[in-house]
PDB file of C-alpha atoms and ligand atoms in Angstrom:
ATOM      1  CA  UNK F   1      86.517  12.546 120.919  1.00 87.00           C
ATOM      2  CA  UNK F   2      84.306  13.627 118.793  1.00 96.00           C
ATOM      3  CA  UNK F   3      80.473  13.981 118.887  1.00 97.00           C
ATOM      4  CA  UNK F   4      80.118  11.453 116.226  1.00 98.00           C
ATOM      5  CA  UNK F   5      82.543   8.566 118.182  1.00 98.00           C
ATOM      6  CA  UNK F   6      80.994   9.846 121.840  1.00 98.00           C
ATOM      7  CA  UNK F   7      77.315   9.403 119.276  1.00 98.00           C
ATOM      8  CA  UNK F   8      78.462   6.048 117.565  1.00 97.00           C
ATOM      9  CA  UNK F   9      80.095   4.138 121.406  1.00 97.00           C
ATOM     10  CA  UNK F  10      76.890   4.889 123.080  1.00 98.00           C
ATOM     11  CA  UNK F  11      74.917   3.352 119.926  1.00 96.00           C
ATOM     12  CA  UNK F  12      77.078   0.718 120.171  1.00 97.00           C
ATOM     13  CA  UNK F  13      76.842   0.574 123.783  1.00 97.00           C
ATOM     14  CA  UNK F  14      73.823   0.763 124.737  1.00 98.00           C
ATOM     15  CA  UNK F  15      70.965  -2.204 124.350  1.00 97.00           C
ATOM     16  CA  UNK F  16      69.144  -2.621 122.340  1.00 94.00           C
ATOM     17  CA  UNK F  17      65.804  -1.389 123.856  1.00 94.00           C
ATOM     18  CA  UNK F  18      66.600   1.058 124.569  1.00 98.00           C
ATOM     19  CA  UNK F  19      66.879   4.821 122.671  1.00 98.00           C
ATOM     20  CA  UNK F  20      69.630   7.096 122.699  1.00 98.00           C
ATOM     21  CA  UNK F  21      67.949  11.260 123.732  1.00 99.00           C
ATOM     22  CA  UNK F  22      70.948  13.559 123.080  1.00 98.00           C
ATOM     23  CA  UNK F  23      70.892  16.469 125.234  1.00 98.00           C
ATOM     24  CA  UNK F  24      72.015  19.793 122.581  1.00 98.00           C
ATOM     25  CA  UNK F  25      70.943  21.804 125.502  1.00 98.00           C
ATOM     26  CA  UNK F  26      73.698  24.734 125.795  1.00 97.00           C
ATOM     27  CA  UNK F  27      75.159  23.450 122.942  1.00 97.00           C
ATOM     28  CA  UNK F  28      75.208  25.244 119.832  1.00 97.00           C
ATOM     29  CA  UNK F  29      73.041  23.633 116.320  1.00 97.00           C
ATOM     30  CA  UNK F  30      76.866  23.271 115.157  1.00 97.00           C
ATOM     31  CA  UNK F  31      76.953  20.626 117.601  1.00 97.00           C
ATOM     32  CA  UNK F  32      73.352  19.062 116.418  1.00 98.00           C
ATOM     33  CA  UNK F  33      74.705  19.251 113.469  1.00 98.00           C
ATOM     34  CA  UNK F  34      77.317  17.237 114.108  1.00 98.00           C
ATOM     35  CA  UNK F  35      75.624  15.070 116.099  1.00 98.00           C
ATOM     36  CA  UNK F  36      72.919  14.263 113.246  1.00 98.00           C
ATOM     37  CA  UNK F  37      75.375  14.230 110.807  1.00 98.00           C
ATOM     38  CA  UNK F  38      76.446  11.535 112.921  1.00 98.00           C
ATOM     39  CA  UNK F  39      72.700   9.409 112.646  1.00 98.00           C
ATOM     40  CA  UNK F  40      71.397  10.877 116.046  1.00 98.00           C
ATOM     41  CA  UNK F  41      68.048  11.963 115.578  1.00 98.00           C
ATOM     42  CA  UNK F  42      66.195  12.202 118.358  1.00 98.00           C
ATOM     43  CA  UNK F  43      67.375  15.516 120.833  1.00 98.00           C
ATOM     44  CA  UNK F  44      66.257  17.645 124.384  1.00 98.00           C
ATOM     45  CA  UNK F  45      66.117  20.951 125.290  1.00 98.00           C
ATOM     46  CA  UNK F  46      65.709  22.298 128.356  1.00 98.00           C
ATOM     47  CA  UNK F  47      64.628  25.749 128.250  1.00 98.00           C
ATOM     48  CA  UNK F  48      61.837  27.206 125.733  1.00 98.00           C
ATOM     49  CA  UNK F  49      63.499  29.986 124.706  1.00 98.00           C
ATOM     50  CA  UNK F  50      66.199  27.918 123.488  1.00 98.00           C
ATOM     51  CA  UNK F  51      64.253  25.221 121.697  1.00 98.00           C
ATOM     52  CA  UNK F  52      62.695  27.750 119.820  1.00 98.00           C
ATOM     53  CA  UNK F  53      65.829  29.169 118.169  1.00 98.00           C
ATOM     54  CA  UNK F  54      67.621  25.893 117.029  1.00 98.00           C
ATOM     55  CA  UNK F  55      64.510  25.149 116.279  1.00 98.00           C
ATOM     56  CA  UNK F  56      64.363  27.588 113.345  1.00 98.00           C
ATOM     57  CA  UNK F  57      68.262  27.104 112.855  1.00 98.00           C
ATOM     58  CA  UNK F  58      67.320  23.342 112.154  1.00 98.00           C
ATOM     59  CA  UNK F  59      64.756  23.703 109.668  1.00 96.00           C
ATOM     60  CA  UNK F  60      63.011  19.667 109.354  1.00 93.00           C
ATOM     61  CA  UNK F  61      63.269  20.833 105.580  1.00 96.00           C
ATOM     62  CA  UNK F  62      66.887  20.638 105.612  1.00 97.00           C
ATOM     63  CA  UNK F  63      66.543  18.338 108.426  1.00 98.00           C
ATOM     64  CA  UNK F  64      64.320  15.372 107.387  1.00 98.00           C
ATOM     65  CA  UNK F  65      63.390  13.538 110.770  1.00 98.00           C
ATOM     66  CA  UNK F  66      64.509  15.193 113.508  1.00 98.00           C
ATOM     67  CA  UNK F  67      62.910  14.759 116.219  1.00 98.00           C
ATOM     68  CA  UNK F  68      62.347  17.542 119.183  1.00 98.00           C
ATOM     69  CA  UNK F  69      62.437  16.552 123.168  1.00 98.00           C
ATOM     70  CA  UNK F  70      61.174  19.190 125.824  1.00 98.00           C
ATOM     71  CA  UNK F  71      63.423  18.417 129.055  1.00 98.00           C
ATOM     72  CA  UNK F  72      63.066  21.406 131.462  1.00 97.00           C
ATOM     73  CA  UNK F  73      60.307  23.041 133.965  1.00 96.00           C
ATOM     74  CA  UNK F  74      57.470  23.583 131.490  1.00 97.00           C
ATOM     75  CA  UNK F  75      55.890  27.403 132.807  1.00 97.00           C
ATOM     76  CA  UNK F  76      52.052  27.163 131.115  1.00 96.00           C
ATOM     77  CA  UNK F  77      53.099  30.577 130.124  1.00 97.00           C
ATOM     78  CA  UNK F  78      55.129  29.258 127.130  1.00 98.00           C
ATOM     79  CA  UNK F  79      53.067  26.131 126.027  1.00 98.00           C
ATOM     80  CA  UNK F  80      52.915  28.199 122.308  1.00 97.00           C
ATOM     81  CA  UNK F  81      56.870  28.293 122.766  1.00 97.00           C
ATOM     82  CA  UNK F  82      57.306  24.566 122.605  1.00 98.00           C
ATOM     83  CA  UNK F  83      54.499  21.993 122.027  1.00 98.00           C
ATOM     84  CA  UNK F  84      54.611  22.440 118.541  1.00 98.00           C
ATOM     85  CA  UNK F  85      58.063  21.431 117.875  1.00 98.00           C
ATOM     86  CA  UNK F  86      58.929  18.621 119.973  1.00 98.00           C
ATOM     87  CA  UNK F  87      57.636  15.126 119.541  1.00 98.00           C
ATOM     88  CA  UNK F  88      57.043  13.960 123.530  1.00 99.00           C
ATOM     89  CA  UNK F  89      57.550  16.424 126.337  1.00 98.00           C
ATOM     90  CA  UNK F  90      59.428  14.502 129.000  1.00 98.00           C
ATOM     91  CA  UNK F  91      59.086  16.504 132.174  1.00 98.00           C
ATOM     92  CA  UNK F  92      54.459  16.630 133.104  1.00 98.00           C
ATOM     93  CA  UNK F  93      56.609  17.713 136.810  1.00 96.00           C
ATOM     94  CA  UNK F  94      52.632  18.922 138.067  1.00 96.00           C
ATOM     95  CA  UNK F  95      48.597  17.966 137.249  1.00 97.00           C
ATOM     96  CA  UNK F  96      47.844  22.243 136.431  1.00 97.00           C
ATOM     97  CA  UNK F  97      50.958  21.887 133.438  1.00 98.00           C
ATOM     98  CA  UNK F  98      48.835  18.546 132.623  1.00 98.00           C
ATOM     99  CA  UNK F  99      45.291  20.289 131.995  1.00 98.00           C
ATOM    100  CA  UNK F 100      46.982  23.182 130.081  1.00 98.00           C
ATOM    101  CA  UNK F 101      48.800  21.032 127.407  1.00 98.00           C
ATOM    102  CA  UNK F 102      45.274  19.524 128.166  1.00 98.00           C
ATOM    103  CA  UNK F 103      43.814  22.053 126.850  1.00 98.00           C
ATOM    104  CA  UNK F 104      46.238  23.947 124.471  1.00 98.00           C
ATOM    105  CA  UNK F 105      45.909  19.298 122.517  1.00 98.00           C
ATOM    106  CA  UNK F 106      41.930  19.752 122.735  1.00 98.00           C
ATOM    107  CA  UNK F 107      41.947  24.332 121.371  1.00 98.00           C
ATOM    108  CA  UNK F 108      45.167  23.131 118.363  1.00 98.00           C
ATOM    109  CA  UNK F 109      43.775  19.103 117.095  1.00 98.00           C
ATOM    110  CA  UNK F 110      46.489  17.999 118.655  1.00 98.00           C
ATOM    111  CA  UNK F 111      47.370  15.448 120.956  1.00 98.00           C
ATOM    112  CA  UNK F 112      50.709  15.781 122.798  1.00 98.00           C
ATOM    113  CA  UNK F 113      52.768  12.574 123.716  1.00 98.00           C
ATOM    114  CA  UNK F 114      53.240  13.168 127.618  1.00 98.00           C
ATOM    115  CA  UNK F 115      56.179  11.595 130.074  1.00 98.00           C
ATOM    116  CA  UNK F 116      54.908  11.838 133.729  1.00 98.00           C
ATOM    117  CA  UNK F 117      57.692  12.651 136.301  1.00 98.00           C
ATOM    118  CA  UNK F 118      58.805  11.246 139.849  1.00 97.00           C
ATOM    119  CA  UNK F 119      59.896  12.366 142.260  1.00 95.00           C
ATOM    120  CA  UNK F 120      62.231   9.666 143.359  1.00 90.00           C
ATOM    121  CA  UNK F 121      65.282  12.018 144.753  1.00 80.00           C
ATOM    122  CA  UNK F 122      66.194  13.028 147.371  1.00 78.00           C
ATOM    123  CA  UNK F 123      66.711  16.000 147.035  1.00 75.00           C
ATOM    124  CA  UNK F 124      63.508  18.199 148.480  1.00 72.00           C
ATOM    125  CA  UNK F 125      64.355  20.042 145.213  1.00 70.00           C
ATOM    126  CA  UNK F 126      63.739  17.824 142.819  1.00 71.00           C
ATOM    127  CA  UNK F 127      59.894  18.245 140.789  1.00 84.00           C
ATOM    128  CA  UNK F 128      57.708  15.650 139.511  1.00 94.00           C
ATOM    129  CA  UNK F 129      54.998  13.369 140.969  1.00 97.00           C
ATOM    130  CA  UNK F 130      55.344  11.036 143.701  1.00 95.00           C
ATOM    131  CA  UNK F 131      53.549   7.409 143.368  1.00 96.00           C
ATOM    132  CA  UNK F 132      50.622   7.340 144.535  1.00 97.00           C
ATOM    133  CA  UNK F 133      49.903  10.774 142.893  1.00 97.00           C
ATOM    134  CA  UNK F 134      50.550   9.250 139.777  1.00 98.00           C
ATOM    135  CA  UNK F 135      48.094   5.283 139.573  1.00 98.00           C
ATOM    136  CA  UNK F 136      45.479   8.359 140.393  1.00 98.00           C
ATOM    137  CA  UNK F 137      45.885  10.468 137.756  1.00 98.00           C
ATOM    138  CA  UNK F 138      46.418   7.308 135.970  1.00 98.00           C
ATOM    139  CA  UNK F 139      42.493   5.992 137.242  1.00 98.00           C
ATOM    140  CA  UNK F 140      42.010   9.692 135.712  1.00 98.00           C
ATOM    141  CA  UNK F 141      43.845   8.845 132.025  1.00 98.00           C
ATOM    142  CA  UNK F 142      40.672   8.312 129.695  1.00 97.00           C
ATOM    143  CA  UNK F 143      39.582  12.653 131.117  1.00 97.00           C
ATOM    144  CA  UNK F 144      43.156  13.579 128.935  1.00 98.00           C
ATOM    145  CA  UNK F 145      41.494  13.028 125.188  1.00 98.00           C
ATOM    146  CA  UNK F 146      44.468  15.063 123.343  1.00 98.00           C
ATOM    147  CA  UNK F 147      46.989  13.472 125.945  1.00 98.00           C
ATOM    148  CA  UNK F 148      48.599  10.027 125.437  1.00 98.00           C
ATOM    149  CA  UNK F 149      50.662   8.745 127.988  1.00 98.00           C
ATOM    150  CA  UNK F 150      53.813   6.974 127.370  1.00 98.00           C
ATOM    151  CA  UNK F 151      55.523   6.884 130.569  1.00 98.00           C
ATOM    152  CA  UNK F 152      57.414   8.218 132.895  1.00 98.00           C
ATOM    153  CA  UNK F 153      60.626  10.593 133.422  1.00 98.00           C
ATOM    154  CA  UNK F 154      63.600   9.780 136.767  1.00 97.00           C
ATOM    155  CA  UNK F 155      66.523  11.484 137.990  1.00 96.00           C
ATOM    156  CA  UNK F 156      68.384  10.362 139.874  1.00 95.00           C
ATOM    157  CA  UNK F 157      69.501  11.819 142.754  1.00 93.00           C
ATOM    158  CA  UNK F 158      72.537  13.638 143.343  1.00 91.00           C
ATOM    159  CA  UNK F 159      74.729  11.917 144.519  1.00 92.00           C
ATOM    160  CA  UNK F 160      78.553   9.480 144.333  1.00 92.00           C
ATOM    161  CA  UNK F 161      76.546   6.727 146.360  1.00 95.00           C
ATOM    162  CA  UNK F 162      76.009   4.687 143.085  1.00 94.00           C
ATOM    163  CA  UNK F 163      73.694   2.767 146.072  1.00 96.00           C
ATOM    164  CA  UNK F 164      70.973   5.203 146.037  1.00 96.00           C
ATOM    165  CA  UNK F 165      71.360   6.567 142.790  1.00 96.00           C
ATOM    166  CA  UNK F 166      70.906   2.561 141.928  1.00 97.00           C
ATOM    167  CA  UNK F 167      67.310   1.923 144.594  1.00 97.00           C
ATOM    168  CA  UNK F 168      65.927   5.595 143.122  1.00 96.00           C
ATOM    169  CA  UNK F 169      66.298   3.105 139.849  1.00 97.00           C
ATOM    170  CA  UNK F 170      64.604   0.754 140.679  1.00 97.00           C
ATOM    171  CA  UNK F 171      61.677   2.433 142.612  1.00 97.00           C
ATOM    172  CA  UNK F 172      61.272   3.578 139.038  1.00 98.00           C
ATOM    173  CA  UNK F 173      61.705   0.958 137.014  1.00 98.00           C
ATOM    174  CA  UNK F 174      59.184  -1.427 138.844  1.00 98.00           C
ATOM    175  CA  UNK F 175      56.336   1.833 139.588  1.00 98.00           C
ATOM    176  CA  UNK F 176      56.955   1.621 135.884  1.00 98.00           C
ATOM    177  CA  UNK F 177      56.195  -2.528 135.250  1.00 98.00           C
ATOM    178  CA  UNK F 178      52.906  -1.599 138.171  1.00 98.00           C
ATOM    179  CA  UNK F 179      51.459   1.026 136.525  1.00 98.00           C
ATOM    180  CA  UNK F 180      51.504  -1.430 132.904  1.00 98.00           C
ATOM    181  CA  UNK F 181      50.283  -4.365 134.502  1.00 98.00           C
ATOM    182  CA  UNK F 182      47.230  -2.182 136.750  1.00 98.00           C
ATOM    183  CA  UNK F 183      46.221  -0.462 133.414  1.00 98.00           C
ATOM    184  CA  UNK F 184      46.121  -3.163 130.706  1.00 97.00           C
ATOM    185  CA  UNK F 185      44.381  -0.149 128.508  1.00 97.00           C
ATOM    186  CA  UNK F 186      47.042   2.583 128.338  1.00 98.00           C
ATOM    187  CA  UNK F 187      49.018   0.917 125.356  1.00 97.00           C
ATOM    188  CA  UNK F 188      51.981   3.051 124.905  1.00 98.00           C
ATOM    189  CA  UNK F 189      52.566   3.396 128.027  1.00 98.00           C
ATOM    190  CA  UNK F 190      55.729   2.018 127.967  1.00 98.00           C
ATOM    191  CA  UNK F 191      58.214   4.151 128.448  1.00 98.00           C
ATOM    192  CA  UNK F 192      60.696   4.524 131.179  1.00 98.00           C
ATOM    193  CA  UNK F 193      63.271   7.785 130.270  1.00 98.00           C
ATOM    194  CA  UNK F 194      66.000   7.326 133.220  1.00 98.00           C
ATOM    195  CA  UNK F 195      69.689   7.231 132.952  1.00 98.00           C
ATOM    196  CA  UNK F 196      72.023  10.409 132.156  1.00 98.00           C
ATOM    197  CA  UNK F 197      75.706  10.694 131.506  1.00 97.00           C
ATOM    198  CA  UNK F 198      76.918   9.638 134.781  1.00 95.00           C
ATOM    199  CA  UNK F 199      74.653   7.219 135.565  1.00 96.00           C
ATOM    200  CA  UNK F 200      73.070   5.390 132.783  1.00 98.00           C
ATOM    201  CA  UNK F 201      74.873   2.135 133.100  1.00 97.00           C
ATOM    202  CA  UNK F 202      72.668   1.767 135.830  1.00 98.00           C
ATOM    203  CA  UNK F 203      68.913   3.542 134.586  1.00 98.00           C
ATOM    204  CA  UNK F 204      69.703   0.586 131.856  1.00 98.00           C
ATOM    205  CA  UNK F 205      70.163  -1.869 134.327  1.00 98.00           C
ATOM    206  CA  UNK F 206      67.551  -1.069 135.842  1.00 98.00           C
ATOM    207  CA  UNK F 207      65.289  -1.057 132.989  1.00 98.00           C
ATOM    208  CA  UNK F 208      65.695   2.196 130.881  1.00 98.00           C
ATOM    209  CA  UNK F 209      63.766   2.221 127.993  1.00 98.00           C
ATOM    210  CA  UNK F 210      65.706   6.083 126.472  1.00 98.00           C
ATOM    211  CA  UNK F 211      68.724   7.643 128.355  1.00 98.00           C
ATOM    212  CA  UNK F 212      69.017  11.244 128.302  1.00 98.00           C
ATOM    213  CA  UNK F 213      72.461  11.855 128.226  1.00 98.00           C
ATOM    214  CA  UNK F 214      73.977  15.435 127.364  1.00 98.00           C
ATOM    215  CA  UNK F 215      77.748  16.121 129.230  1.00 98.00           C
ATOM    216  CA  UNK F 216      79.400  12.091 126.841  1.00 98.00           C
ATOM    217  CA  UNK F 217      77.484  13.524 123.843  1.00 98.00           C
ATOM    218  CA  UNK F 218      78.647  17.612 123.691  1.00 98.00           C
ATOM    219  CA  UNK F 219      81.320  17.603 126.328  1.00 95.00           C
ATOM    220  CA  UNK F 220      80.849  20.173 129.267  1.00 92.00           C
ATOM    221  CA  UNK F 221      78.489  22.964 129.543  1.00 86.00           C
ATOM    222  CA  UNK F 222      79.644  26.747 129.309  1.00 71.00           C
ATOM    223  CA  UNK F 223      75.823  28.067 132.094  1.00 57.00           C
TER     224      UNK F 223
HETATM  225  C1  PLP W   1      70.883  18.142 132.022  1.00 77.03           C
HETATM  226  C2  PLP W   1      70.290  17.413 131.339  1.00 77.03           C
HETATM  227  C3  PLP W   1      70.197  15.900 131.061  1.00 77.03           C
HETATM  228  C4  PLP W   1      71.583  14.986 130.772  1.00 77.03           C
HETATM  229  O1  PLP W   1      72.771  15.917 131.729  1.00 77.03           O
HETATM  230  P1  PLP W   1      74.784  15.761 130.914  1.00 77.03           P
HETATM  231  O2  PLP W   1      74.998  15.355 132.697  1.00 77.03           O
HETATM  232  O3  PLP W   1      74.559  16.168 130.210  1.00 77.03           O
HETATM  233  O4  PLP W   1      73.599  14.155 130.740  1.00 77.03           O
HETATM  234  C5  PLP W   1      69.324  15.066 130.874  1.00 77.03           C
HETATM  235  N1  PLP W   1      68.258  14.670 131.759  1.00 77.03           N
HETATM  236  C6  PLP W   1      68.000  16.243 131.433  1.00 77.03           C
HETATM  237  C7  PLP W   1      66.359  16.268 133.245  1.00 77.03           C
HETATM  238  C8  PLP W   1      67.837  17.786 132.290  1.00 77.03           C
HETATM  239  O5  PLP W   1      67.542  18.085 132.492  1.00 77.03           O
END
């Protein structure tokens, strides 16, 4: 199926209230143009250099409404390659990174929208905060004057056992509900970014408001 058909089908299947983020990493700008022509507006990249190249190839004047999210591990020395161009950083995975984003945003008189990456998977290698770290951090949310906390991002365990994947999504969803309840003053904290090409139906079942889909739109990635 074509990129346009994949997008159409996903949009028809996703419930209202769950938005589609097209993960375009490792795919050329021509593929993004195809998706844009099919009505897709939000794209996500995971590497600063690649994001920057595509931002330059797809100027806003020619592609009105096109938005970028960052979903990769972000090194603090790469902030200026990323933050000016993205509407959301989905992958804030450490206090150090959050502090550096705050400094950059204050210096540049910007408000940066972020999701906090929750560590739910069983793999030790996955990035992200533990639940109690997120609670602690959000008690101090007002001290991050240039950051708008928009919600959580989580990646489920990398396993064929869908009961484990489902449990990961359930945990993210229930933490989200707990945080919304605990921090009513964080009015924009309402996004739960869960679900990728192979597991998004389970994520949607457990409260996902934003799925991040690459392969099921663009096909396989040449690494
Ligand atoms: C690559 C990536 C995706 C998309 O994965 P697919 O399996 O191709 O849909 C989603 N989220 C993150 C954080 C990624 O790095």
